[in-house]
Short mmCIF file of C-alpha atoms in Angstrom, two decimals:
data_model
loop_
_atom_site.label_atom_id
_atom_site.label_comp_id
_atom_site.label_asym_id
_atom_site.label_seq_id
_atom_site.Cartn_x
_atom_site.Cartn_y
_atom_site.Cartn_z
CA UNK F 13 0.00 0.00 0.00
CA UNK F 14 2.97 2.30 0.47
CA UNK F 15 3.52 2.41 -3.29
CA UNK F 16 -0.16 3.26 -3.83
CA UNK F 17 0.18 6.25 -1.47
CA UNK F 18 3.17 7.42 -3.47
CA UNK F 19 1.24 7.02 -6.71
CA UNK F 20 -1.68 9.00 -5.25
CA UNK F 21 0.70 11.79 -4.21
CA UNK F 22 2.15 11.95 -7.71
CA UNK F 23 -1.32 11.98 -9.28
CA UNK F 24 -2.43 14.75 -6.93
CA UNK F 25 0.67 16.82 -7.66
CA UNK F 26 0.20 16.49 -11.41
CA UNK F 27 -3.47 17.35 -11.06
CA UNK F 28 -2.73 20.50 -9.08
CA UNK F 29 -0.32 21.65 -11.75
CA UNK F 30 -3.20 21.55 -14.27
CA UNK F 31 -1.02 22.08 -17.33
CA UNK F 32 -1.53 20.34 -20.67
CA UNK F 33 1.66 18.38 -20.07
CA UNK F 34 0.52 17.15 -16.66
CA UNK F 35 -2.85 16.15 -18.13
CA UNK F 36 -1.05 14.16 -20.84
CA UNK F 37 1.06 12.45 -18.20
CA UNK F 38 -2.01 11.55 -16.17
CA UNK F 39 -3.64 10.15 -19.29
CA UNK F 40 -0.62 8.16 -20.39
CA UNK F 41 0.42 6.77 -17.04
CA UNK F 42 -2.57 6.96 -14.69
CA UNK F 43 -5.46 6.00 -16.95
CA UNK F 44 -3.45 3.17 -18.51
CA UNK F 45 -2.45 1.60 -15.20
CA UNK F 46 -3.32 -2.04 -14.61
CA UNK F 47 -4.34 -1.12 -11.04
CA UNK F 48 -7.99 -0.08 -10.72
CA UNK F 49 -7.32 2.16 -7.70
CA UNK F 50 -4.73 4.18 -9.61
CA UNK F 51 -7.04 4.57 -12.62
CA UNK F 52 -9.88 5.57 -10.29
CA UNK F 53 -7.79 8.17 -8.49
CA UNK F 54 -6.47 9.50 -11.80
CA UNK F 55 -9.90 9.98 -13.39
CA UNK F 56 -11.17 11.73 -10.27
CA UNK F 57 -8.20 14.09 -10.41
CA UNK F 58 -8.81 14.78 -14.11
CA UNK F 59 -12.51 15.52 -13.60
CA UNK F 60 -11.80 17.84 -10.68
CA UNK F 61 -9.62 19.95 -12.98
CA UNK F 62 -12.80 20.67 -14.96
CA UNK F 63 -10.78 21.64 -18.04
CA UNK F 64 -11.51 20.67 -21.62
CA UNK F 65 -8.44 18.48 -22.16
CA UNK F 66 -8.81 16.66 -18.85
CA UNK F 67 -12.55 16.08 -19.28
CA UNK F 68 -12.04 14.85 -22.84
CA UNK F 69 -9.72 12.12 -21.56
CA UNK F 70 -12.37 10.68 -19.25
CA UNK F 71 -15.35 11.14 -21.59
CA UNK F 72 -14.21 10.41 -25.15
CA UNK F 73 -11.57 7.70 -24.80
CA UNK F 74 -12.54 4.07 -25.09
CA UNK F 75 -11.33 2.12 -22.06
CA UNK F 76 -10.88 5.21 -19.87
CA UNK F 77 -13.08 7.17 -17.50
CA UNK F 78 -16.77 6.59 -18.17
CA UNK F 79 -15.76 3.93 -20.70
CA UNK F 80 -13.45 1.97 -18.38
CA UNK F 81 -13.98 -1.79 -18.22
CA UNK F 82 -13.93 -1.60 -14.42
CA UNK F 83 -17.35 -0.55 -13.14
CA UNK F 84 -15.71 0.98 -10.07
CA UNK F 85 -13.60 3.30 -12.24
CA UNK F 86 -16.49 4.13 -14.58
CA UNK F 87 -18.89 4.88 -11.71
CA UNK F 88 -16.30 6.97 -9.86
CA UNK F 89 -15.87 9.04 -13.00
CA UNK F 90 -19.61 9.47 -13.40
CA UNK F 91 -20.00 10.44 -9.73
CA UNK F 92 -17.25 13.05 -10.06
CA UNK F 93 -18.88 14.47 -13.19
CA UNK F 94 -22.23 14.69 -11.39
CA UNK F 95 -20.56 16.44 -8.45
CA UNK F 96 -19.07 19.21 -10.58
CA UNK F 97 -20.36 22.60 -9.59
CA UNK F 98 -19.94 23.96 -13.11
CA UNK F 99 -21.04 21.26 -15.55
CA UNK F 100 -21.01 23.33 -18.75
CA UNK F 101 -17.72 22.08 -20.18
CA UNK F 102 -18.49 18.45 -19.36
CA UNK F 103 -21.95 18.67 -20.95
CA UNK F 104 -20.47 20.26 -24.07
CA UNK F 105 -17.93 17.44 -24.43
CA UNK F 106 -20.63 14.84 -23.79
CA UNK F 107 -22.82 16.42 -26.49
CA UNK F 108 -19.98 16.48 -29.00
CA UNK F 109 -19.17 12.86 -28.19
CA UNK F 110 -22.78 11.79 -28.70
CA UNK F 111 -22.92 13.58 -32.05
CA UNK F 112 -19.47 12.88 -33.47
CA UNK F 113 -17.67 9.90 -31.91
CA UNK F 114 -17.07 6.92 -34.19
CA UNK F 115 -17.54 4.24 -31.51
CA UNK F 116 -21.16 3.36 -30.70
CA UNK F 117 -20.40 2.23 -27.14
CA UNK F 118 -18.62 5.51 -26.34
CA UNK F 119 -21.56 7.47 -27.81
CA UNK F 120 -24.07 5.48 -25.73
CA UNK F 121 -22.10 5.97 -22.52
CA UNK F 122 -21.83 9.70 -23.21
CA UNK F 123 -25.57 9.86 -23.93
CA UNK F 124 -26.38 8.14 -20.63
CA UNK F 125 -24.05 10.35 -18.57
CA UNK F 126 -25.37 13.47 -20.28
CA UNK F 127 -28.93 12.46 -19.32
CA UNK F 128 -27.85 11.92 -15.71
CA UNK F 129 -26.14 15.29 -15.62
CA UNK F 130 -29.24 16.99 -16.98
CA UNK F 131 -31.20 15.56 -14.03
CA UNK F 132 -28.70 16.58 -11.37
#
């Protein structure tokens, strides 16, 4: 568990930085981890940034965020999206994903999350 605490600290530090480079690092390393807890912590950190690039990672990418194969990771992402105080950017990305994404599963997940966000 000591290594997981270190990983969480690194994820949190990158998230606080909020730069495009740190978002890319979180996407490449954190969302591709084989450990569910690291992916879950990473997607939460990305959503909390509430920036276009970070939200796009967790909404539009197959196998990441709302599209993760782990239900724990997917639901954590959805819960973080629902908890956002300002949902405008997330809803815009969800709408674009529903209209333009080439993968049907990604479009359906985006459609479902968008409906949930409209109700919250």
